[in-house]
Short mmCIF file of C-alpha atoms in Angstrom, two decimals:
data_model
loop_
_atom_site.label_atom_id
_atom_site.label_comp_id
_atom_site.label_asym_id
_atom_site.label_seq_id
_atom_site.Cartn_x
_atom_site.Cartn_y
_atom_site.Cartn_z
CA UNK A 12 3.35 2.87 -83.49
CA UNK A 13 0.52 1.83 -81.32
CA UNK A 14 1.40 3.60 -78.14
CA UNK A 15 0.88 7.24 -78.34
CA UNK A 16 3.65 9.45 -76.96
CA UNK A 17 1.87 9.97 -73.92
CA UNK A 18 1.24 6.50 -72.84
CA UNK A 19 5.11 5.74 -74.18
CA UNK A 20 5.97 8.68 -71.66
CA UNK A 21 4.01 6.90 -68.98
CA UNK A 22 6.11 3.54 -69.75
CA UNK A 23 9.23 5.44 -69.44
CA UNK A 24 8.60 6.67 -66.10
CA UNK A 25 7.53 3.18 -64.58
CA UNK A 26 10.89 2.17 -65.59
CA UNK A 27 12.67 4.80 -63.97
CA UNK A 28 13.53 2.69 -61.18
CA UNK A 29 15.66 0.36 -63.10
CA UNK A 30 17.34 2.91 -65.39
CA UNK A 31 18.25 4.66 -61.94
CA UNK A 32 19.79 1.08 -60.84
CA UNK A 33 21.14 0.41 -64.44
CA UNK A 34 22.73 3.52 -64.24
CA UNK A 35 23.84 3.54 -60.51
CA UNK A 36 25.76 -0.14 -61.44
CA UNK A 37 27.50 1.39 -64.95
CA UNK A 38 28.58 4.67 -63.25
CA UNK A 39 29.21 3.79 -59.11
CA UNK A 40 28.31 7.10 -58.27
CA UNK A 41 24.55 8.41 -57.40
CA UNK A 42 24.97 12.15 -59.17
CA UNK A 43 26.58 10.44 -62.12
CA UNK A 44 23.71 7.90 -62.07
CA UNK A 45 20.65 10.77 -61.96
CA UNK A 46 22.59 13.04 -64.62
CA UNK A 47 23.30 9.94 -66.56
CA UNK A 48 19.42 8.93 -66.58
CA UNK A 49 18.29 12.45 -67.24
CA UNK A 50 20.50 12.81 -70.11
CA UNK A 51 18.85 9.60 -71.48
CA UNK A 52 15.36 10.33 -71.10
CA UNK A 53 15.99 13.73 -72.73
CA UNK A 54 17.10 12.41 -75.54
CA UNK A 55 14.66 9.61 -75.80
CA UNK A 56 12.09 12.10 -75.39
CA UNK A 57 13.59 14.07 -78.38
CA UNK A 58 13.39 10.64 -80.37
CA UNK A 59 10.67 8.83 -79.31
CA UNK A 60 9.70 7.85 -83.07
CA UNK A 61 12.77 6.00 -83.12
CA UNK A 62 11.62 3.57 -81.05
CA UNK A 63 10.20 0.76 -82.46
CA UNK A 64 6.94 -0.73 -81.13
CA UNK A 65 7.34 -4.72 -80.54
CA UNK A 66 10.79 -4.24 -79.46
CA UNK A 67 11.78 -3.68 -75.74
CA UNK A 68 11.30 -0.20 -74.53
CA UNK A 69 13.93 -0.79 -71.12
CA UNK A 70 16.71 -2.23 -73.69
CA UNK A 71 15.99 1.22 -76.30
CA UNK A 72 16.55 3.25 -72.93
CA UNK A 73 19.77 1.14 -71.95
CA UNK A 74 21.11 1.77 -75.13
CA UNK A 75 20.48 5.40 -75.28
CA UNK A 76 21.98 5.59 -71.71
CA UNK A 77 25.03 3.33 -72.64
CA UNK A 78 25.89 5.80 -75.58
CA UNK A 79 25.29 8.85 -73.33
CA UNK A 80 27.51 7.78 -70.73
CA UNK A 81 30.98 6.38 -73.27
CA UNK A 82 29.87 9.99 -74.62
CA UNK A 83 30.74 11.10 -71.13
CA UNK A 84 33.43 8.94 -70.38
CA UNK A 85 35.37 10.56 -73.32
CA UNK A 86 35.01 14.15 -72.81
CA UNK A 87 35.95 13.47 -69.31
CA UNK A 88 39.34 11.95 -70.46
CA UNK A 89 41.72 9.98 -67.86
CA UNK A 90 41.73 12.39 -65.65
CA UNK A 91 38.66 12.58 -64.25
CA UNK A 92 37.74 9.17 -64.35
CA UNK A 93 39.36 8.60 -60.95
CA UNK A 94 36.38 8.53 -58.91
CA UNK A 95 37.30 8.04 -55.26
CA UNK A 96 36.59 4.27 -54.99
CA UNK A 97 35.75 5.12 -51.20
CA UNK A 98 33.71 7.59 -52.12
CA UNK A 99 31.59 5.87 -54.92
CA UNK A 100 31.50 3.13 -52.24
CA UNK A 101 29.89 5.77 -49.92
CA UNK A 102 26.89 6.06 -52.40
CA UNK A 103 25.74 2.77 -53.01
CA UNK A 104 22.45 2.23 -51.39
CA UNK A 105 21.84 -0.88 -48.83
CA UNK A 106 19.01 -1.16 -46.34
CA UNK A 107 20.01 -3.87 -44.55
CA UNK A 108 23.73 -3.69 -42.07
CA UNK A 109 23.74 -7.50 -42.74
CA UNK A 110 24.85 -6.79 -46.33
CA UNK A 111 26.20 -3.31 -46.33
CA UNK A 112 30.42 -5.02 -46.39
CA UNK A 113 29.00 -7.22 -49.52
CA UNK A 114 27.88 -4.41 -51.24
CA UNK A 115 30.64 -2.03 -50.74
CA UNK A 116 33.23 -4.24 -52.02
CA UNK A 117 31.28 -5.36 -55.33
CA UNK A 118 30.94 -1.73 -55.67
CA UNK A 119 34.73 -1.16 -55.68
CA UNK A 120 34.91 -4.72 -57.73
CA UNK A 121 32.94 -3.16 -60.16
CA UNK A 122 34.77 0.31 -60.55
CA UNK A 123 37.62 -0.86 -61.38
CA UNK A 124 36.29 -3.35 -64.07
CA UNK A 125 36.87 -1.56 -68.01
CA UNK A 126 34.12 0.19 -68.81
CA UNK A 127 32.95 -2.31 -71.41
CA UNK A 128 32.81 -4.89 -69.47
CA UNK A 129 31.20 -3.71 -66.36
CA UNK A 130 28.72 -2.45 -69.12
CA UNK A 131 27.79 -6.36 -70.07
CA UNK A 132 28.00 -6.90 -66.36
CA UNK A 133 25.55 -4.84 -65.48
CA UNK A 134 23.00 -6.08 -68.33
CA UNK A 135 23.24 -9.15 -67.74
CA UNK A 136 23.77 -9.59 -63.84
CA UNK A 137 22.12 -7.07 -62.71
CA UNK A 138 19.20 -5.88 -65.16
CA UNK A 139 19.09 -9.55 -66.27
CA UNK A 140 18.93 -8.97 -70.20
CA UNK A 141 19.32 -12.38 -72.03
CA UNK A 142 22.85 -11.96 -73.92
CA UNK A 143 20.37 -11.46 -77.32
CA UNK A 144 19.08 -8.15 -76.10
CA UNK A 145 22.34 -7.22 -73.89
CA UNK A 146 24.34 -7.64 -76.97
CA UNK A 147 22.37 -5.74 -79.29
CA UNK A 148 22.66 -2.82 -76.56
CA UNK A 149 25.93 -2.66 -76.73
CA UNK A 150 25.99 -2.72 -80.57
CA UNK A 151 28.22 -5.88 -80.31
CA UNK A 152 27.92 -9.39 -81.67
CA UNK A 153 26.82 -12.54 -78.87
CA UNK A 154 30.71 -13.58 -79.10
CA UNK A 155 32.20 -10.54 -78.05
CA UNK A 156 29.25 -9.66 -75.21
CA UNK A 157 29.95 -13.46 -73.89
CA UNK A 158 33.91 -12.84 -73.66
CA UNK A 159 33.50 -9.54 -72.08
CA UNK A 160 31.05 -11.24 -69.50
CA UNK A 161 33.49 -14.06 -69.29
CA UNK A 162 36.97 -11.60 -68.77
CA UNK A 163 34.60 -9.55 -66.60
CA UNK A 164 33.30 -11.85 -64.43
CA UNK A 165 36.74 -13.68 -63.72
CA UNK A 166 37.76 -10.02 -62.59
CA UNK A 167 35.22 -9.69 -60.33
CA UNK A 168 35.47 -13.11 -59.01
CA UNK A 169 39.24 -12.51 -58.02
CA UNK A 170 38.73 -9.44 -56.45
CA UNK A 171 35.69 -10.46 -53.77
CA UNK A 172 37.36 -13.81 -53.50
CA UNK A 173 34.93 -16.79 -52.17
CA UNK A 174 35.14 -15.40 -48.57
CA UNK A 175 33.43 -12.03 -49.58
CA UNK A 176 30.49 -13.64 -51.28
CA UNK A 177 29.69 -15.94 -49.44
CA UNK A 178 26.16 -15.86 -48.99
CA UNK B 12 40.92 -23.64 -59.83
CA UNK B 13 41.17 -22.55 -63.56
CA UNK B 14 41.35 -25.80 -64.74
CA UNK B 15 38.77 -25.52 -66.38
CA UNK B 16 38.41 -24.84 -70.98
CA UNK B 17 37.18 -21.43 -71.94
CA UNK B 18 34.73 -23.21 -73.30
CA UNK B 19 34.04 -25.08 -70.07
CA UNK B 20 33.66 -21.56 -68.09
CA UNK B 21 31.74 -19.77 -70.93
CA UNK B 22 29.22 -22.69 -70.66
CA UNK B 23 29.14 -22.69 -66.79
CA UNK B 24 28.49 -19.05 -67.26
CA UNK B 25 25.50 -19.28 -69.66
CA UNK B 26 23.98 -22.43 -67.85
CA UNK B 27 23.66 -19.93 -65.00
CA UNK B 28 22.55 -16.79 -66.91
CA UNK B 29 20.04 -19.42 -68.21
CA UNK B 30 21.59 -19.10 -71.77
CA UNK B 31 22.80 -22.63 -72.65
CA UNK B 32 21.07 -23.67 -75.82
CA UNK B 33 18.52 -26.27 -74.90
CA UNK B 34 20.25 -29.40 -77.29
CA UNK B 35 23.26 -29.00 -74.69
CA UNK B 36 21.17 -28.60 -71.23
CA UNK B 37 21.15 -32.43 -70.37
CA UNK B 38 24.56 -33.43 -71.55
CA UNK B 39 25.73 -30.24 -69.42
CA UNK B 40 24.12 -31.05 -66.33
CA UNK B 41 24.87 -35.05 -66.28
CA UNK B 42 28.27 -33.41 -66.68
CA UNK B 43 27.76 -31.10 -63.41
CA UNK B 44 27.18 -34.59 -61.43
CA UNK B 45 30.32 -36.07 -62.74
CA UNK B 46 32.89 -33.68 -62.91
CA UNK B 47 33.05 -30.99 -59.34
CA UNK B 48 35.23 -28.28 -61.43
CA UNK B 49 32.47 -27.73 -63.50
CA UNK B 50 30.32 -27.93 -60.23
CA UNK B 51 32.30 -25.45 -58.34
CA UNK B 52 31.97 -23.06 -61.30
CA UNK B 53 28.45 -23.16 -61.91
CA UNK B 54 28.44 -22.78 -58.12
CA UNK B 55 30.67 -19.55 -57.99
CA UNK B 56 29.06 -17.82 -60.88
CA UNK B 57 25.54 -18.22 -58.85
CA UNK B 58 26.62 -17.16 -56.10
CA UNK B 59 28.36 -13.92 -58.15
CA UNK B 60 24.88 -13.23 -59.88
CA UNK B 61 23.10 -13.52 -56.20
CA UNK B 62 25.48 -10.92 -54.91
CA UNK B 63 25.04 -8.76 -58.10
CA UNK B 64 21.71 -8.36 -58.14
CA UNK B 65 21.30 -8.21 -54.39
CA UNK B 66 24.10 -5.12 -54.59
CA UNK B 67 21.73 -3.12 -56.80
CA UNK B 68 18.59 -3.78 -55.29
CA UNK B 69 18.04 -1.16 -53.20
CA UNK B 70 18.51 1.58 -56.15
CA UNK B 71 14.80 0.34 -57.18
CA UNK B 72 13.61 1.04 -53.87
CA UNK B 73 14.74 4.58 -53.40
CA UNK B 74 12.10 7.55 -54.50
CA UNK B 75 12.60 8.62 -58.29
CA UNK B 76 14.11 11.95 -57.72
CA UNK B 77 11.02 15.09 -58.92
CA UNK B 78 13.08 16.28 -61.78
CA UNK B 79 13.32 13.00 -63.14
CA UNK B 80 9.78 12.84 -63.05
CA UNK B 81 9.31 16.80 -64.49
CA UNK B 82 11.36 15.23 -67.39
CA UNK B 83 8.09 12.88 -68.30
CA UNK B 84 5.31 15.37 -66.93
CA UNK B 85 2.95 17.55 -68.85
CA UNK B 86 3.30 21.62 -68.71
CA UNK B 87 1.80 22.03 -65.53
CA UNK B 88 0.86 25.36 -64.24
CA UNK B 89 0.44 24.63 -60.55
CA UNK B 90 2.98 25.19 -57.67
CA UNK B 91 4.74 21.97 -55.65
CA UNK B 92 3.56 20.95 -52.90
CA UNK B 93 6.41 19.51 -51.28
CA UNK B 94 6.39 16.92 -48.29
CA UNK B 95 8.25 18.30 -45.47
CA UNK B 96 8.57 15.79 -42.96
CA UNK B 97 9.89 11.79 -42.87
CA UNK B 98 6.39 10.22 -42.69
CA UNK B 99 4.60 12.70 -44.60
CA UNK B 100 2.84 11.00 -47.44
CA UNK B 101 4.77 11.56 -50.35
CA UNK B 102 3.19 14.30 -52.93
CA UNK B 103 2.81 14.21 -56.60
CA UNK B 104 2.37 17.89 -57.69
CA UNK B 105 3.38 19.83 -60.92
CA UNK B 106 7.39 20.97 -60.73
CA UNK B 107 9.02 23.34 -63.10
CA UNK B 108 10.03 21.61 -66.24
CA UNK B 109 12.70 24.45 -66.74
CA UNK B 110 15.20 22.82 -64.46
CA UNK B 111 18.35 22.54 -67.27
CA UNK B 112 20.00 20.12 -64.65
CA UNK B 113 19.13 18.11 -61.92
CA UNK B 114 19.50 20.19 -58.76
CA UNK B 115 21.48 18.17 -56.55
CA UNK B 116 20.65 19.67 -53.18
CA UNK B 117 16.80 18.85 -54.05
CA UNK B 118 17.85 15.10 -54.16
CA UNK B 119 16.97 13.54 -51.43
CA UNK B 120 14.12 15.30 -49.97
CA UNK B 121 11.55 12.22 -50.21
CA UNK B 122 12.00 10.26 -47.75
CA UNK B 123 12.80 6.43 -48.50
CA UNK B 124 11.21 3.19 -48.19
CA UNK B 125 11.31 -0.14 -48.23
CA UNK B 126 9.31 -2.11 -50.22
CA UNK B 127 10.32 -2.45 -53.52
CA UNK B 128 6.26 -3.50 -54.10
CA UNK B 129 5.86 0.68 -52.77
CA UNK B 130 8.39 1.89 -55.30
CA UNK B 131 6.97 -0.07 -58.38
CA UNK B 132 3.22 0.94 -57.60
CA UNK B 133 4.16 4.70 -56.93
CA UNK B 134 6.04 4.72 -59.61
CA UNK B 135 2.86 3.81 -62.02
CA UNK B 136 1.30 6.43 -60.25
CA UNK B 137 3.74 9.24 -60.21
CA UNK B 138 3.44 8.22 -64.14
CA UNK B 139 -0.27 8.53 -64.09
CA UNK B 140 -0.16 11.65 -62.25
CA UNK B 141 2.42 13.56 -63.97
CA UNK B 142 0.66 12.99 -67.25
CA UNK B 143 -2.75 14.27 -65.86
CA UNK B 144 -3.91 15.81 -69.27
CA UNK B 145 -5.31 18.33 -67.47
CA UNK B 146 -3.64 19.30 -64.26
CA UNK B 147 -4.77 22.49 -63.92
CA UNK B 148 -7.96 21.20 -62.79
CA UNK B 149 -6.74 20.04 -60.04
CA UNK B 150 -4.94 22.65 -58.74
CA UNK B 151 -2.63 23.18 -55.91
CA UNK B 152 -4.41 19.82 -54.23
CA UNK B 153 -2.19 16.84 -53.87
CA UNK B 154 -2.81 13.27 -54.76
CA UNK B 155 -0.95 11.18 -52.62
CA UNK B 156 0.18 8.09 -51.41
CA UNK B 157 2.03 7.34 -48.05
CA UNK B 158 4.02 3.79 -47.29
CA UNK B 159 3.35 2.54 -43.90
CA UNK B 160 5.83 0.65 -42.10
CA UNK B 161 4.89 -3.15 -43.31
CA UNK B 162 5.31 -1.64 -46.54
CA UNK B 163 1.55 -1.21 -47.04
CA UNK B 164 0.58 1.50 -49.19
CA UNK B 165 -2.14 3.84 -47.98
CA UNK B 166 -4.12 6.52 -49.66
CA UNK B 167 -3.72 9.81 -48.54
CA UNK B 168 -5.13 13.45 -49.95
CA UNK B 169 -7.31 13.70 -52.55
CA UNK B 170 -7.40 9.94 -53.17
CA UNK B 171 -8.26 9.16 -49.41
CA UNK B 172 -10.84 12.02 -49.44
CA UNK B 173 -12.37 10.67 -52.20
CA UNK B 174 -12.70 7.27 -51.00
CA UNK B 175 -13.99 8.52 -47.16
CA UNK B 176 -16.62 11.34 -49.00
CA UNK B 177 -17.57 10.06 -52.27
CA UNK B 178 -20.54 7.92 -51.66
CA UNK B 179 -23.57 7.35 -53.90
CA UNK B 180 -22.44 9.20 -56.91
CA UNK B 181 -22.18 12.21 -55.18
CA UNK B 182 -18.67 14.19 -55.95
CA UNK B 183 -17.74 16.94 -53.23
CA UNK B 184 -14.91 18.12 -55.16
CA UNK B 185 -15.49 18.33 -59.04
CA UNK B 186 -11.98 19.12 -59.58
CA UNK B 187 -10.97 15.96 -58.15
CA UNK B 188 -8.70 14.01 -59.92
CA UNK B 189 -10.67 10.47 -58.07
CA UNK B 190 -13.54 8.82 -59.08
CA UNK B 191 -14.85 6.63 -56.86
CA UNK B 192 -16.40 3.67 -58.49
CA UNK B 193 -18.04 0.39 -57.14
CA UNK B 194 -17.95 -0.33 -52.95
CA UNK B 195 -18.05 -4.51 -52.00
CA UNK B 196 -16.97 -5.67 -48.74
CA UNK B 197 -14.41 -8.27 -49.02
CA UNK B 198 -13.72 -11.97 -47.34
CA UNK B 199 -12.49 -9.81 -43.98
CA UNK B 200 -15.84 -7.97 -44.17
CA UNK B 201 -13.96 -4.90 -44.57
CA UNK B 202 -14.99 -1.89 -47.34
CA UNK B 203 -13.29 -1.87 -50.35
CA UNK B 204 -13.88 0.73 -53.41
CA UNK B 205 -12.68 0.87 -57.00
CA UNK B 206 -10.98 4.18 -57.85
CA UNK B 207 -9.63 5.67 -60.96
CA UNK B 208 -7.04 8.82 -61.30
CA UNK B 209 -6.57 11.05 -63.75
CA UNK B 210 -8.19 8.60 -66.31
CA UNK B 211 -4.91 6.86 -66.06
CA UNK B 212 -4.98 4.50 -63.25
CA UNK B 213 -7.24 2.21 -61.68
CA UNK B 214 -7.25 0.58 -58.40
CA UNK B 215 -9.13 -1.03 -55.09
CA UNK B 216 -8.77 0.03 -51.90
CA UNK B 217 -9.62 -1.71 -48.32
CA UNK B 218 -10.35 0.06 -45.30
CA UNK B 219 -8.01 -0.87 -42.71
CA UNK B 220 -7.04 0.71 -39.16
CA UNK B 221 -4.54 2.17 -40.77
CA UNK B 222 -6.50 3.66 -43.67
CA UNK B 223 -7.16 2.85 -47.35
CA UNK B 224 -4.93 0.49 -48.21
CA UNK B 225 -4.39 0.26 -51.70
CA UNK B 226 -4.99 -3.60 -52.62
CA UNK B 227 -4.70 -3.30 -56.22
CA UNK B 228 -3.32 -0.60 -59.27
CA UNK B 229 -2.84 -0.41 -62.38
CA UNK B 230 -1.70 1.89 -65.32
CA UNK B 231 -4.27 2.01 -68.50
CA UNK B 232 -2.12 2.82 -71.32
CA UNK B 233 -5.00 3.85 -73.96
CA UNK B 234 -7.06 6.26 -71.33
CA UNK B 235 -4.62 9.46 -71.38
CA UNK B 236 -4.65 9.30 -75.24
CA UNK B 237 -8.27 9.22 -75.19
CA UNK B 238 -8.74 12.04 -72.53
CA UNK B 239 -5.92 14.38 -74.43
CA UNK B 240 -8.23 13.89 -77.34
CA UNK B 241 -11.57 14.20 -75.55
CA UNK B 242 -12.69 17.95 -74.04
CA UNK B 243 -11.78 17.22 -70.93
CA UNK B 244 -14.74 15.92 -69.23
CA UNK B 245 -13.65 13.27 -67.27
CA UNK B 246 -14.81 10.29 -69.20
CA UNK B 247 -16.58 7.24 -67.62
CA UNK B 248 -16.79 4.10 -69.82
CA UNK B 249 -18.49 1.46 -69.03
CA UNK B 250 -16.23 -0.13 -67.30
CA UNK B 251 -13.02 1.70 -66.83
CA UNK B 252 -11.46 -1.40 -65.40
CA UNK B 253 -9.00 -4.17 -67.55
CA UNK B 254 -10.03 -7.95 -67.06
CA UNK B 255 -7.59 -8.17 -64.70
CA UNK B 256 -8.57 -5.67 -62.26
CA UNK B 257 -12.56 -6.90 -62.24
CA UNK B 258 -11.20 -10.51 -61.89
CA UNK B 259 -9.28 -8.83 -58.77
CA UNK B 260 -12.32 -7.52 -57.67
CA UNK B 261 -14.33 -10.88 -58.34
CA UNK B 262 -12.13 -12.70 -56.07
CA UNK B 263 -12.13 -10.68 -53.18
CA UNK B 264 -15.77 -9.85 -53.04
CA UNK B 265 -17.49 -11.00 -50.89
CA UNK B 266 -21.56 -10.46 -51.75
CA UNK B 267 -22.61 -7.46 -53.78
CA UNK B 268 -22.23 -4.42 -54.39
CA UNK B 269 -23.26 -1.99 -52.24
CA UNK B 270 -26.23 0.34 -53.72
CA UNK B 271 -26.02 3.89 -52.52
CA UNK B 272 -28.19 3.57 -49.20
CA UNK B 273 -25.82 0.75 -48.51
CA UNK B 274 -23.05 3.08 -49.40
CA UNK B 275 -24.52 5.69 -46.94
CA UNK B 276 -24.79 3.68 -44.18
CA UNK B 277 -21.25 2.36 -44.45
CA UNK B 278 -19.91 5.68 -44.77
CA UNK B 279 -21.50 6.87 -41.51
CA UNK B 280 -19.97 4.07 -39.86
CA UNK B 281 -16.39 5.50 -40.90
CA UNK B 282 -16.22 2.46 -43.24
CA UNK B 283 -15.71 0.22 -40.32
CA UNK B 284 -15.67 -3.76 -40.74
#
């Protein structure tokens, strides 16, 4: 209500960052990630009057992107959800050499975690959305985001095993 | 290992995420001292957040690709200017906004850096910049930033010219997005000048050796509405700065402001300290 389209436009695109993150986490792959954001923004730009001043812009934008990409998932079926782990592995970013085996390994961790939980996953761990916000995201009740972090987090702590996060 | 209650784990979970509801925070914690399965938990899910977030950090610090960007822009008449090279200062022109999808051979052509302090403050100004309510005006000319190699982000095109030429409220380029506002030296006796672009951001910037280093920006919300409203003037309130910013400015002033001789002189200099 109080911010005009163009100032909500110019909110939208200081977040960009972290929807490009949010997006690279929930899809492992950096095309999927763009398209996936793109997708989102288009439609929020088609709906900006849905979104309702005093609530949190970034969790309106996860939730549009969240609904784009289980769109996506479907129409892609089984068969193309077989993304190369290598090769989303490939396309994480890192910086630093020191980290580059962590990263590549929670990448993998994470692709082969169900997409609903790598979804609360990625609110929560990586965005850092308190479960409140996470859960209304994902159009789910606190109960059901907590045992999908829970069942996902277990996964992802067998997988890298204590000698692979190790700080 | 899993010795440990569902309940046990869901709690070690949320006492990490910061989600345990503050009646059970003490009786959880004198817990944590007592019992080292709890411990190790807490321990492991901390350590699994750490290597979460660290694992997605550097998507933050990598340029917004320039369709994204088109996505959020105004129609904008004027041609890219693209930057060619790895050091060039990145520019913010007008794109197409026809691309359907995003092209992905143009994907990587900015090159990256690496402060995630860069990416945050270009990325206010790529949103100031692509909403320019009237970028026409401005033409072909580019309004730029570049990131030096301590991460230190320096003005470059239209915003450095500004800051170098515009000196005692004279304006070389009417057409430029920049106005130059107040000049104060600051505690390291070096020049530093208020600027705001497009009517939609407002910084300082210090003379350094290595250029105008930006100290200071932020994004004013209310000023694009107002300018898509106004005739297109650019429009100088009287004070075009939030509290923030002039408390910025208050504490790293050093003496006045300069007056426009003062300007003058300093400017001849080549803003040196």
């Amino acid at each position: 209500m109080s911010l005009s389209p163009l100032a909500l436009r110019a909110e939208i695109a200081a977040l960009l960052p972290r929807l490009r993150r949010f997006a690279r986490s929930v899809t492992r792959h950096r095309e999927d990630a763009d398209d996936l954001v793109q997708i989102a923004v288009e439609r929020a730009l088609r709906h900006l009057d849905h979104w309702q001043d005093g609530t949190r812009l970034d969790s309106w934008l996860f939730r549009i992107m969240k609904n784009a990409w289980i769109d996506e998932v479907r129409a892609r079926g089984r068969r193309d959800e077989v993304l190369a782990p290598e090769e989303a592995g490939e396309h994480v970013g890192y910086s630093e050499t020191g980290s580059r085996e962590i990263r590549l390994s929670i990448d993998k961790a994470m692709s082969r975690l169900p997409e609903e939980q790598r979804l609360a996953v990625s609110l929560v761990l990586v965005e850092g959305l308190p479960y409140k916000e996470a859960a209304q995201v994902l159009d789910i009740p606190i109960g059901t985001l907590t045992s999908r972090l829970a069942r996902g987090r277990d996964a992802l702590q067998a997988m890298l095993g204590d000698g692979d996060i190790t700080p | 290992m899993n010795d440990l209650t569902e309940d046990d784990r869901i709690a070690a979970m949320a006492y990490v995420d910061g989600e345990l509801p503050a009646p059970d925070l003490a009786a959880f914690e004198a817990r944590l001292a007592l019992e080292p399965a709890l411990a190790a938990a807490v321990a492991r899910e901390r350590v699994l957040r750490a290597s979460l977030a660290a694992a997605y950090a550097p998507a933050l610090d990598e340029p917004v690709p320039a369709a994204l960007l088109d996505l959020l822009a105004m129609p904008a008449p004027a041609p890219t200017s693209q930057a060619a090279a790895a050091n060039e200062p990145i520019t913010v022109g007008a794109n197409d906004l026809h691309r359907a999808k995003l092209s992905h051979a143009r994907r990587w052509q900015w090159p990256e850096w690496g402060a995630i302090a860069a990416s945050l403050v270009l990325g206010v100004l790529f949103g100031a910049r692509v909403l320019s309510p009237h970028p026409a005006a401005s033409g072909g000319d580019t309004l730029a930033l570049g990131v030096a190699s301590d991460g230190a982000v320096t003005a470059q095109g239209a915003l450095r010219d500004a800051l170098e030429q515009h000196v005692a409220g004279i304006v070389l380029d009417p057409n430029s997005p920049v106005v130059v506002g107040l000049t104060f030296r600051n505690h390291a006796r070096q020049y530093c000048r208020t600027f705001t672009l497009d009517n939609a951001s407002s910084g300082i910037a210090c003379k350094q050796s290595e250029g105008w280093v930006v100290a200071a920006l932020e994004h004013s919300t209310s000023a694009p509405a107002n300018a898509a409203s106004g005739a297109g003037a650019y429009r100088m309130a009287a004070s075009p700065f939030s509290p923030a910013l002039l408390q910025a400015i208050d504490a790293m002033r050093d003496g006045d402001t300069l007056d426009a001789p003062a300007e003058k002189a300093a400017q001849a200099t080549g803003w040196k300290p």
